[in-house]
mmCIF file of C-alpha atoms in Angstrom:
data_model
loop_
_atom_site.group_PDB
_atom_site.id
_atom_site.type_symbol
_atom_site.label_atom_id
_atom_site.label_comp_id
_atom_site.label_asym_id
_atom_site.label_seq_id
_atom_site.Cartn_x
_atom_site.Cartn_y
_atom_site.Cartn_z
ATOM 1 C CA MET A 380 0.240 0.331 -0.406
ATOM 2 C CA ALA A 381 2.681 2.115 0.842
ATOM 3 C CA ASN A 382 4.428 1.790 -2.972
ATOM 4 C CA ASP A 383 1.119 3.047 -3.969
ATOM 5 C CA PHE A 384 1.447 6.361 -2.640
ATOM 6 C CA ILE A 385 5.417 6.446 -3.405
ATOM 7 C CA LYS A 386 4.501 6.038 -7.003
ATOM 8 C CA ALA A 387 1.769 8.803 -6.827
ATOM 9 C CA PHE A 388 4.411 11.158 -6.081
ATOM 10 C CA GLN A 389 7.466 10.747 -7.870
ATOM 11 C CA PRO A 390 8.543 14.573 -9.247
ATOM 12 C CA VAL A 391 7.099 15.851 -12.349
ATOM 13 C CA GLU A 392 6.645 18.906 -14.312
ATOM 14 C CA GLY A 393 4.737 19.969 -17.052
ATOM 15 C CA LEU A 394 2.605 22.892 -18.410
ATOM 16 C CA VAL A 395 -0.799 24.099 -18.513
ATOM 17 C CA ALA A 396 -2.358 23.014 -21.710
ATOM 18 C CA ALA A 397 -6.068 24.530 -21.880
ATOM 19 C CA ILE A 398 -8.149 25.913 -19.287
ATOM 20 C CA ASN A 399 -12.119 25.827 -19.743
ATOM 21 C CA ALA A 400 -13.468 27.849 -16.199
ATOM 22 C CA GLU A 401 -12.251 26.056 -13.376
ATOM 23 C CA VAL A 402 -10.986 23.327 -14.968
ATOM 24 C CA VAL A 403 -7.306 23.043 -16.510
ATOM 25 C CA TYR A 404 -5.537 20.533 -18.671
ATOM 26 C CA VAL A 405 -2.225 19.729 -18.004
ATOM 27 C CA ASP A 406 0.370 17.810 -20.485
ATOM 28 C CA ILE A 407 1.120 15.105 -17.768
ATOM 29 C CA GLY A 408 -0.704 11.824 -18.977
ATOM 30 C CA ALA A 409 -0.422 8.427 -17.849
ATOM 31 C CA ARG A 410 2.478 7.971 -19.683
ATOM 32 C CA ALA A 411 3.976 10.244 -17.293
ATOM 33 C CA GLY A 412 3.154 8.901 -14.162
ATOM 34 C CA ALA A 413 -0.186 10.951 -13.671
ATOM 35 C CA VAL A 414 -2.759 9.351 -11.553
ATOM 36 C CA PRO A 415 -6.482 10.377 -10.199
ATOM 37 C CA GLY A 416 -5.891 12.448 -6.959
ATOM 38 C CA GLN A 417 -2.636 14.097 -7.550
ATOM 39 C CA GLU A 418 -2.249 17.471 -6.607
ATOM 40 C CA LEU A 419 0.012 19.608 -8.731
ATOM 41 C CA THR A 420 1.056 23.323 -7.604
ATOM 42 C CA VAL A 421 0.721 25.721 -10.545
ATOM 43 C CA PHE A 422 3.028 28.518 -10.906
ATOM 44 C CA ARG A 423 4.169 31.205 -13.337
ATOM 45 C CA LYS A 424 8.107 31.772 -13.913
ATOM 46 C CA ALA A 425 8.372 36.028 -13.416
ATOM 47 C CA GLY A 426 11.869 37.626 -13.529
ATOM 48 C CA SER A 427 15.498 36.431 -12.927
ATOM 49 C CA PHE A 428 17.985 36.356 -10.396
ATOM 50 C CA VAL A 429 21.328 36.959 -10.609
ATOM 51 C CA HIS A 430 24.417 36.171 -8.377
ATOM 52 C CA PRO A 431 25.463 39.841 -6.696
ATOM 53 C CA ILE A 432 28.975 39.547 -7.968
ATOM 54 C CA THR A 433 29.218 37.737 -10.784
ATOM 55 C CA GLY A 434 26.097 38.827 -12.615
ATOM 56 C CA LYS A 435 25.764 35.155 -13.661
ATOM 57 C CA THR A 436 22.005 34.326 -13.987
ATOM 58 C CA LEU A 437 21.070 31.749 -11.112
ATOM 59 C CA GLY A 438 17.365 31.291 -11.660
ATOM 60 C CA ARG A 439 14.160 32.621 -11.583
ATOM 61 C CA TYR A 440 11.673 33.783 -9.496
ATOM 62 C CA GLU A 441 8.063 31.713 -9.019
ATOM 63 C CA GLN A 442 4.798 32.749 -8.212
ATOM 64 C CA VAL A 443 2.319 30.365 -6.656
ATOM 65 C CA LEU A 444 -1.058 30.525 -8.557
ATOM 66 C CA GLY A 445 -2.754 27.526 -6.988
ATOM 67 C CA TYR A 446 -3.072 23.708 -7.127
ATOM 68 C CA ALA A 447 -4.503 21.071 -9.643
ATOM 69 C CA GLN A 448 -6.082 18.202 -8.442
ATOM 70 C CA ILE A 449 -6.264 15.454 -11.068
ATOM 71 C CA ARG A 450 -9.375 13.891 -11.986
ATOM 72 C CA ARG A 451 -9.448 12.122 -15.218
ATOM 73 C CA VAL A 452 -6.524 10.901 -16.679
ATOM 74 C CA GLN A 453 -5.583 10.260 -20.583
ATOM 75 C CA ALA A 454 -2.858 9.011 -21.952
ATOM 76 C CA ASN A 455 -0.789 12.505 -22.919
ATOM 77 C CA PHE A 456 -2.822 14.610 -20.729
ATOM 78 C CA SER A 457 -4.772 15.356 -17.939
ATOM 79 C CA GLU A 458 -8.203 17.121 -16.765
ATOM 80 C CA ALA A 459 -8.034 18.861 -13.037
ATOM 81 C CA VAL A 460 -9.515 20.931 -10.846
ATOM 82 C CA PHE A 461 -7.597 24.455 -10.196
ATOM 83 C CA ILE A 462 -8.004 25.757 -6.831
ATOM 84 C CA ALA A 463 -6.759 29.079 -6.228
ATOM 85 C CA ALA A 464 -4.020 30.726 -4.396
ATOM 86 C CA PRO A 465 -5.640 33.327 -2.457
ATOM 87 C CA THR A 466 -4.640 36.998 -3.852
ATOM 88 C CA ALA A 467 -3.054 34.939 -6.872
ATOM 89 C CA PRO A 468 -3.701 35.962 -10.852
ATOM 90 C CA ALA A 469 -5.678 33.543 -12.697
ATOM 91 C CA PRO A 470 -3.826 30.797 -14.806
ATOM 92 C CA ARG A 471 -2.650 31.229 -18.450
ATOM 93 C CA VAL A 472 -1.931 28.724 -20.820
ATOM 94 C CA GLU A 473 2.095 27.622 -20.620
ATOM 95 C CA ASP A 474 2.023 28.101 -16.689
ATOM 96 C CA GLY A 475 4.223 25.538 -15.019
ATOM 97 C CA VAL A 476 2.727 22.191 -13.298
ATOM 98 C CA ARG A 477 4.692 20.341 -10.928
ATOM 99 C CA ILE A 478 4.927 17.839 -8.209
ATOM 100 C CA THR A 479 7.809 18.821 -6.288
ATOM 101 C CA ARG A 480 11.295 17.240 -6.212
ATOM 102 C CA GLY A 481 11.778 18.281 -2.533
ATOM 103 C CA ARG A 482 10.368 15.753 0.328
ATOM 104 C CA ILE A 483 6.296 16.217 0.966
ATOM 105 C CA ARG A 484 5.790 17.029 4.851
ATOM 106 C CA LEU A 485 2.923 14.567 5.679
ATOM 107 C CA ALA A 486 1.113 13.662 8.866
ATOM 108 C CA ILE A 487 -0.391 10.389 9.605
ATOM 109 C CA THR A 488 -3.789 10.352 12.165
ATOM 110 C CA PRO A 489 -4.337 7.451 14.353
ATOM 111 C CA LEU A 490 -5.964 4.427 13.161
ATOM 112 C CA LEU A 491 -9.886 4.928 12.871
ATOM 113 C CA ASP A 492 -11.350 1.374 13.901
ATOM 114 C CA LEU A 493 -14.783 0.764 12.674
ATOM 115 C CA SER A 494 -14.289 -3.264 12.787
ATOM 116 C CA GLN A 495 -14.617 -3.568 16.657
ATOM 117 C CA SER A 496 -11.461 -5.823 16.081
ATOM 118 C CA PRO A 497 -10.223 -6.938 19.669
ATOM 119 C CA GLY A 498 -6.884 -6.823 18.586
ATOM 120 C CA ASP A 499 -4.062 -3.895 18.862
ATOM 121 C CA ALA A 500 -3.782 -1.819 15.831
ATOM 122 C CA ARG A 501 -2.360 1.057 16.898
ATOM 123 C CA ARG A 502 0.997 0.461 15.678
ATOM 124 C CA ILE A 503 -0.364 0.591 11.867
ATOM 125 C CA PRO A 504 0.149 4.664 11.570
ATOM 126 C CA PHE A 505 4.206 3.672 12.654
ATOM 127 C CA MET A 506 4.484 1.200 10.132
ATOM 128 C CA LEU A 507 2.958 3.374 7.560
ATOM 129 C CA ALA A 508 5.296 6.345 8.761
ATOM 130 C CA SER A 509 8.280 4.159 8.506
ATOM 131 C CA ALA A 510 7.820 2.602 5.187
ATOM 132 C CA LEU A 511 6.790 6.310 3.646
ATOM 133 C CA GLU A 512 9.978 8.053 5.344
ATOM 134 C CA ARG A 513 12.379 5.212 3.894
ATOM 135 C CA SER A 514 11.356 5.817 0.234
ATOM 136 C CA LYS A 515 13.252 9.539 0.710
ATOM 137 C CA ARG A 516 10.251 10.978 -1.023
ATOM 138 C CA PHE A 517 7.867 12.460 2.322
ATOM 139 C CA VAL A 518 8.861 13.848 5.712
ATOM 140 C CA VAL A 519 6.352 12.081 8.080
ATOM 141 C CA VAL A 520 5.502 14.050 11.121
ATOM 142 C CA ASP A 521 5.863 11.820 14.551
ATOM 143 C CA PRO A 522 2.562 9.864 14.905
ATOM 144 C CA LEU A 523 3.044 10.576 18.411
ATOM 145 C CA VAL A 524 3.042 14.102 17.974
ATOM 146 C CA VAL A 525 -0.033 14.189 15.297
ATOM 147 C CA THR A 526 -1.875 12.341 18.236
ATOM 148 C CA ASP A 527 -1.115 14.776 21.082
ATOM 149 C CA ALA A 528 -1.883 17.898 18.408
ATOM 150 C CA LEU A 529 -5.275 16.305 17.654
ATOM 151 C CA ALA A 530 -6.139 15.850 21.097
ATOM 152 C CA LYS A 531 -4.855 19.503 22.199
ATOM 153 C CA GLN A 532 -7.558 20.917 19.435
ATOM 154 C CA ALA A 533 -10.063 18.084 20.733
ATOM 155 C CA LEU A 534 -10.322 17.019 16.936
ATOM 156 C CA ARG A 535 -11.095 13.795 15.776
ATOM 157 C CA VAL A 536 -9.837 11.494 13.094
ATOM 158 C CA GLU A 537 -13.438 11.486 11.822
ATOM 159 C CA GLU A 538 -13.507 15.719 11.386
ATOM 160 C CA VAL A 539 -10.370 14.916 9.591
ATOM 161 C CA LEU A 540 -12.394 13.034 6.946
ATOM 162 C CA ALA A 541 -15.496 14.791 6.964
ATOM 163 C CA GLN A 542 -14.285 18.749 8.092
ATOM 164 C CA PRO A 543 -12.213 19.849 5.434
ATOM 165 C CA GLU A 544 -12.069 23.298 7.196
ATOM 166 C CA ARG A 545 -10.578 21.576 9.876
ATOM 167 C CA ALA A 546 -8.195 19.601 7.910
ATOM 168 C CA VAL A 547 -6.922 22.691 6.389
ATOM 169 C CA GLN A 548 -6.169 24.456 9.809
ATOM 170 C CA MET A 549 -4.257 21.720 11.528
ATOM 171 C CA ALA A 550 -2.580 20.528 8.373
ATOM 172 C CA ALA A 551 -1.297 24.630 8.646
ATOM 173 C CA THR A 552 -0.532 24.167 12.409
ATOM 174 C CA LEU A 553 1.536 21.161 11.912
ATOM 175 C CA GLU A 554 2.889 22.411 8.651
ATOM 176 C CA VAL A 555 2.419 19.811 6.401
ATOM 177 C CA SER A 556 0.453 19.462 2.841
ATOM 178 C CA ALA A 557 -1.326 16.187 2.857
ATOM 179 C CA TRP A 558 -3.113 13.738 5.514
ATOM 180 C CA LEU A 559 -3.332 10.252 5.314
ATOM 181 C CA VAL A 560 -5.806 8.703 7.352
ATOM 182 C CA PRO A 561 -5.841 4.736 8.001
ATOM 183 C CA VAL A 562 -8.849 3.290 8.676
ATOM 184 C CA LEU A 563 -9.761 -0.332 9.922
ATOM 185 C CA LEU A 564 -12.732 -1.944 7.936
ATOM 186 C CA GLU A 565 -14.635 -5.322 8.308
ATOM 187 C CA ARG A 566 -16.766 -6.319 5.101
ATOM 188 C CA ASN A 567 -18.342 -10.170 5.151
ATOM 189 C CA GLY A 568 -16.032 -11.187 7.552
ATOM 190 C CA VAL A 569 -13.048 -10.179 6.393
ATOM 191 C CA LYS A 570 -10.854 -7.114 7.805
ATOM 192 C CA TYR A 571 -9.245 -4.314 5.280
ATOM 193 C CA LEU A 572 -7.031 -1.269 5.870
ATOM 194 C CA ASP A 573 -8.095 1.472 3.949
ATOM 195 C CA ALA A 574 -6.167 4.684 3.917
ATOM 196 C CA THR A 575 -7.505 7.768 2.196
ATOM 197 C CA TRP A 576 -4.943 11.000 0.883
ATOM 198 C CA ILE A 577 -6.564 14.224 2.070
ATOM 199 C CA SER A 578 -5.279 17.663 0.615
ATOM 200 C CA GLY A 579 -3.475 19.791 3.185
ATOM 201 C CA VAL A 580 -4.664 22.882 0.979
ATOM 202 C CA THR A 581 -8.598 22.109 0.668
ATOM 203 C CA GLY A 582 -8.905 19.488 3.312
ATOM 204 C CA THR A 583 -10.503 17.513 0.759
ATOM 205 C CA PRO A 584 -10.245 13.539 -0.043
ATOM 206 C CA LEU A 585 -7.827 12.908 -3.279
ATOM 207 C CA PHE A 586 -7.765 9.221 -3.149
ATOM 208 C CA SER A 587 -7.280 5.964 -1.185
ATOM 209 C CA ARG A 588 -6.111 2.061 -1.553
ATOM 210 C CA ARG A 589 -7.797 -0.573 0.632
ATOM 211 C CA GLN A 590 -5.931 -4.083 1.463
ATOM 212 C CA ALA A 591 -7.665 -7.405 2.779
ATOM 213 C CA LEU A 592 -5.331 -8.391 5.654
ATOM 214 C CA VAL A 593 -4.667 -11.837 6.414
ATOM 215 C CA PRO A 594 -4.675 -13.264 9.488
ATOM 216 C CA PRO A 595 -1.566 -15.098 10.646
ATOM 217 C CA SER A 596 -3.225 -18.599 11.539
ATOM 218 C CA ALA A 597 -3.999 -18.659 8.069
ATOM 219 C CA LEU A 598 -0.347 -18.142 6.686
ATOM 220 C CA GLU A 599 0.741 -20.495 9.107
ATOM 221 C CA GLU A 600 -1.705 -23.201 7.905
ATOM 222 C CA GLN A 601 -0.678 -22.845 4.694
ATOM 223 C CA ARG A 602 2.381 -25.391 3.930
ATOM 224 C CA PHE A 603 3.322 -23.846 0.494
ATOM 225 C CA PRO A 604 2.959 -20.891 -1.004
ATOM 226 C CA TRP A 605 1.528 -21.997 -4.581
ATOM 227 C CA GLY A 606 -0.737 -24.171 -2.254
ATOM 228 C CA PRO A 607 -4.913 -22.827 -1.097
ATOM 229 C CA ARG A 608 -5.470 -21.034 2.307
ATOM 230 C CA ALA A 609 -6.712 -23.228 4.872
ATOM 231 C CA GLU A 610 -10.327 -21.366 4.601
ATOM 232 C CA ASP A 611 -10.583 -21.498 1.046
#
């Protein structure tokens, strides 16, 4: 599951190809790694800055215009909803879009257990944090720090999922750009771990992944990897 999130947030850069009201089309498609739910920064290059002694051009200033949340993906382009930054001008064709090459700051909430499971699954946020940190794509806030911050604000995990304005406020407090909310579910006797990625900019869920959890007893009773499990 962690690999899905790592893959979805690899560095990428492109351009705004077309604009239709609040919808922008970017030249990053499935072939470049685009997936629904990605959030791209939309920026405009401004004047250059130079070395104070040599006068050599070192780069160009940039203005963040807002964010593009991808909704539909084709082979060579994607359709995204544009979320404007405060006081920023409207985007134009050929403005830039990117997922940063820098590490993304992320907060993982405590596990929301809807399965009424008798087991202790509190270590799941720590396991996710460890896997994402090792990828070098994320800076994950210590789950204990997140738990304490939520408690001080009397903010429940359910509110992070359901109340965008609270999610945005707490993201600003923790200085993160996104949330990951793990939820333990049970359907027809099978337990699932569901993880939802929530934008720290808008507080809206962007995408989620779900994986069935196999009890240890089932693995122990399966004598060979190619054989059927005991409950089959």
